[in-house]
Amino acid sequence: MSAHTEPVLPAAFDDLLHAQRVWDTELPAFDPEPTPPAPLPLFRTWFAEAVAAGQAEPHAMSLATVDAEGLPDVRTLLLHGTDERGFHFATHATSAKGHQLAAHPHAALGFYWPAQGRQVRVRGPVVRCTPAESHADLHVRSTGALAAALTGAQSEVVGSVAELHRTADAAWERATADPDTEAPTWTRYVVEPAEVEFFQGDARRRHIRLRYRRAGDGDRGGAGDGTAGVGWTRELLWP
């Protein structure tokens, strides 16, 4: 057995686990008092600050859904955009998460930016965007993203790694030859936030948690900052 595949024994794993440091760096301060009345401007600011701090893949997020039995499921994917409607992502409507969202159109998102000890949590209903938005979402991205969307049936069983490679190579060739080709099941979704929580970690565990809760709905168009026709309640939570 090669060195990189040898199992780590439980005691050694516990030692390794407990030796890990948490936020072993200077963390930014967070004053919740002057924060904006709606969460989206603060999210965009924190995102830009995560990028400036060198956070790897700051647009990566966890997406939690529930299946037909009500059991939770979670995976990591990428944020595709934000607007007055909410937080956008995309996947195949025929994937596991696509089926779960069709049956239970609610989800939670989790962003973690350890470079600054920050988390953002989002909860709310999920709606499908228009076919035109879904098409545009896929074709504004890279050839690799289009090839991935054309590879196999997401979440279904594949027979072997060799089959995966053959199908992926064929999909890449197709995406390169016809960059406007369709992926009919590709769907853009938006999580309409009912709650958004901002968490700022503190080395002395005096974490600041600021939660926005949607207090009303109206015409969401116009402002582009998540404030039009929507009232938000802000509240501090114990860490």
Coordinates of C-alpha atoms in Angstrom, one line a residue:
M1 CA 0.0 0.0 0.0
S2 CA 1.4 3.4 -1.0
A3 CA 2.1 6.0 1.7
H4 CA -0.7 8.3 0.6
T5 CA -3.4 5.6 1.0
E6 CA -2.4 4.3 4.4
P7 CA -5.2 4.7 6.9
V8 CA -4.9 7.2 9.7
L9 CA -5.5 5.4 13.1
P10 CA -8.2 7.0 15.4
A11 CA -5.7 8.2 18.0
A12 CA -3.5 9.8 15.4
F13 CA -6.5 11.4 13.7
D14 CA -7.7 12.9 17.0
D15 CA -4.2 14.3 17.7
L16 CA -4.1 15.8 14.2
L17 CA -7.7 17.2 14.5
H18 CA -7.1 18.8 17.9
A19 CA -3.8 20.4 16.8
Q20 CA -5.6 22.5 14.2
R21 CA -5.7 26.2 14.9
V22 CA -8.9 28.3 14.5
W23 CA -8.5 31.9 13.1
D24 CA -4.8 32.0 13.9
T25 CA -4.7 35.5 12.4
E26 CA -5.9 39.0 13.1
L27 CA -9.6 39.3 12.5
P28 CA -11.5 42.4 11.4
A29 CA -13.8 44.2 13.8
F30 CA -17.5 44.4 13.0
D31 CA -19.8 47.1 14.4
P32 CA -23.4 46.1 13.6
E33 CA -24.8 49.6 14.4
P34 CA -24.0 51.4 11.1
T35 CA -25.0 48.4 8.9
P36 CA -27.4 49.1 6.0
P37 CA -31.1 48.5 6.4
A38 CA -31.1 45.5 3.9
P39 CA -28.7 42.6 3.8
L40 CA -27.6 42.6 0.2
P41 CA -25.3 45.7 0.3
L42 CA -23.6 44.3 3.4
F43 CA -23.1 40.9 1.7
R44 CA -21.6 42.6 -1.3
T45 CA -19.2 44.6 0.9
W46 CA -18.2 41.5 2.8
F47 CA -17.7 39.6 -0.4
A48 CA -15.4 42.3 -1.8
E49 CA -13.5 42.3 1.5
A50 CA -13.0 38.5 1.4
V51 CA -11.6 38.9 -2.2
A52 CA -9.3 41.6 -1.0
A53 CA -8.1 39.5 1.9
G54 CA -7.1 36.7 -0.5
Q55 CA -9.9 34.3 0.4
A56 CA -9.8 31.4 -2.0
E57 CA -13.0 30.8 -4.0
P58 CA -15.1 33.3 -2.0
H59 CA -18.1 32.5 -4.3
A60 CA -18.2 28.9 -3.1
M61 CA -21.1 28.2 -0.9
S62 CA -23.0 25.3 0.7
L63 CA -26.5 24.6 -0.5
A64 CA -28.8 22.7 1.8
T65 CA -32.1 21.1 0.7
V66 CA -34.3 18.3 1.9
D67 CA -35.3 15.2 0.0
A68 CA -38.7 13.5 -0.5
E69 CA -38.4 12.0 3.0
G70 CA -37.6 15.3 4.6
L71 CA -33.9 14.3 5.1
P72 CA -31.3 17.1 4.8
D73 CA -28.8 17.1 2.0
V74 CA -25.9 19.6 1.4
R75 CA -23.3 20.2 -1.2
T76 CA -20.9 23.0 -2.3
L77 CA -21.4 25.0 -5.5
L78 CA -20.8 28.5 -6.8
L79 CA -22.8 31.7 -6.4
H80 CA -23.8 33.0 -9.8
G81 CA -25.1 36.4 -8.9
T82 CA -27.1 38.6 -6.6
D83 CA -29.9 41.1 -7.3
E84 CA -33.1 42.4 -5.7
R85 CA -34.6 38.9 -6.0
G86 CA -31.8 37.2 -4.0
F87 CA -28.9 34.8 -4.4
H88 CA -28.5 32.9 -7.7
F89 CA -27.1 29.5 -8.5
A90 CA -27.6 26.9 -11.3
T91 CA -27.8 23.2 -11.7
H92 CA -29.6 20.6 -13.8
A93 CA -33.4 20.4 -13.0
T94 CA -32.9 16.6 -13.2
S95 CA -30.1 16.4 -10.6
A96 CA -30.7 15.3 -7.1
K97 CA -30.9 18.9 -5.9
G98 CA -33.2 19.8 -8.8
H99 CA -35.7 17.1 -7.8
Q100 CA -35.5 18.1 -4.2
L101 CA -36.1 21.8 -5.0
A102 CA -39.1 20.8 -7.2
A103 CA -40.7 18.9 -4.3
H104 CA -39.6 21.3 -1.5
P105 CA -38.7 24.7 -2.9
H106 CA -36.9 26.1 0.1
A107 CA -33.1 26.1 0.8
A108 CA -30.3 27.4 2.9
L109 CA -27.0 28.8 1.8
G110 CA -23.8 29.0 3.8
F111 CA -20.7 31.1 3.0
Y112 CA -17.5 30.7 5.0
W113 CA -14.5 33.0 4.6
P114 CA -11.9 31.8 7.2
A115 CA -9.4 34.5 6.0
Q116 CA -11.6 36.9 8.0
G117 CA -13.4 34.6 10.3
R118 CA -16.7 35.4 8.6
Q119 CA -19.8 33.4 7.7
V120 CA -23.0 34.4 6.0
R121 CA -26.1 32.2 6.2
V122 CA -29.2 32.6 4.0
R123 CA -32.6 30.9 4.2
G124 CA -35.6 31.3 2.0
P125 CA -37.9 30.0 -0.8
V126 CA -36.3 29.0 -4.1
V127 CA -37.8 29.9 -7.5
R128 CA -36.7 28.9 -11.0
C129 CA -35.5 31.7 -13.3
T130 CA -36.8 32.0 -16.9
P131 CA -35.5 29.7 -19.6
A132 CA -33.8 32.7 -21.2
E133 CA -31.9 33.4 -17.9
S134 CA -30.9 29.8 -17.6
H135 CA -29.6 29.8 -21.2
A136 CA -27.6 33.0 -20.6
D137 CA -26.3 31.7 -17.3
L138 CA -24.7 28.7 -18.9
H139 CA -23.3 30.5 -22.0
V140 CA -21.7 33.4 -20.2
R141 CA -19.4 30.9 -18.4
S142 CA -16.4 28.9 -19.6
T143 CA -16.1 26.1 -22.1
G144 CA -15.4 23.8 -19.2
A145 CA -18.6 24.8 -17.5
L146 CA -20.6 24.1 -20.7
A147 CA -18.8 20.8 -21.2
A148 CA -19.6 19.8 -17.6
A149 CA -23.3 20.6 -18.2
L150 CA -23.3 18.4 -21.2
T151 CA -21.6 15.4 -19.5
G152 CA -23.9 12.6 -18.5
A153 CA -26.9 12.7 -16.2
Q154 CA -25.9 14.5 -13.0
S155 CA -26.4 12.5 -9.8
E156 CA -27.0 9.2 -11.7
V157 CA -24.7 6.2 -11.4
V158 CA -21.8 6.0 -13.8
G159 CA -20.3 2.6 -14.7
S160 CA -16.6 3.5 -14.5
V161 CA -14.0 6.2 -14.5
A162 CA -13.3 5.3 -18.1
E163 CA -16.9 5.9 -19.1
L164 CA -16.8 9.2 -17.3
H165 CA -13.7 10.3 -19.2
R166 CA -15.0 9.3 -22.6
T167 CA -18.2 11.1 -22.1
A168 CA -16.5 14.2 -20.6
D169 CA -14.0 14.3 -23.5
A170 CA -16.9 14.1 -26.1
A171 CA -18.8 16.8 -24.2
W172 CA -15.7 19.1 -24.3
E173 CA -15.3 18.6 -28.0
R174 CA -19.0 19.4 -28.5
A175 CA -18.8 22.5 -26.3
T176 CA -15.7 23.7 -28.2
A177 CA -17.2 23.1 -31.6
D178 CA -20.6 24.6 -30.8
P179 CA -20.4 27.1 -27.8
D180 CA -24.0 28.0 -28.1
T181 CA -25.3 24.4 -27.9
E182 CA -28.2 23.8 -25.5
A183 CA -28.2 21.9 -22.2
P184 CA -32.0 21.7 -21.9
T185 CA -32.1 20.8 -18.2
W186 CA -29.7 23.5 -17.1
T187 CA -31.7 25.8 -14.8
R188 CA -30.9 29.0 -12.9
Y189 CA -32.5 29.3 -9.5
V190 CA -32.7 32.1 -7.0
V191 CA -33.0 31.9 -3.2
E192 CA -35.3 34.7 -2.1
P193 CA -33.9 35.5 1.4
A194 CA -36.3 35.4 4.3
E195 CA -33.3 35.5 6.7
V196 CA -29.7 36.5 6.3
E197 CA -27.2 36.2 9.1
F198 CA -23.8 37.8 9.2
F199 CA -21.3 36.2 11.6
Q200 CA -18.0 37.8 12.6
G201 CA -15.7 35.5 14.5
D202 CA -13.6 36.8 17.4
A203 CA -10.4 35.1 18.9
R204 CA -11.9 35.6 22.4
R205 CA -15.1 34.0 21.2
R206 CA -17.0 37.3 21.5
H207 CA -18.6 36.6 18.1
I208 CA -20.9 39.1 16.5
R209 CA -24.0 37.7 14.9
L210 CA -26.3 40.1 13.1
R211 CA -29.5 38.6 11.6
Y212 CA -31.8 40.3 9.1
R213 CA -35.4 39.0 8.9
R214 CA -37.7 39.9 6.2
A215 CA -40.6 41.9 7.7
G216 CA -42.7 42.6 4.5
D217 CA -43.0 42.2 0.8
G218 CA -44.0 44.4 -2.0
D219 CA -42.7 45.4 -5.4
R220 CA -39.2 44.0 -5.4
G221 CA -38.2 45.8 -8.6
G222 CA -36.3 49.0 -8.9
A223 CA -33.6 49.6 -6.4
G224 CA -31.4 46.6 -7.2
D225 CA -30.1 46.5 -3.6
G226 CA -32.8 44.3 -2.0
T227 CA -34.6 47.2 -0.4
A228 CA -37.4 48.0 -2.8
G229 CA -40.8 47.2 -1.2
V230 CA -39.2 45.0 1.5
G231 CA -38.8 45.7 5.1
W232 CA -36.1 44.1 7.2
T233 CA -35.8 43.6 10.9
R234 CA -32.2 43.6 12.3
E235 CA -31.3 41.8 15.5
L236 CA -28.2 40.7 17.4
L237 CA -27.9 37.0 18.4
W238 CA -26.0 35.4 21.2
P239 CA -23.0 33.5 19.8

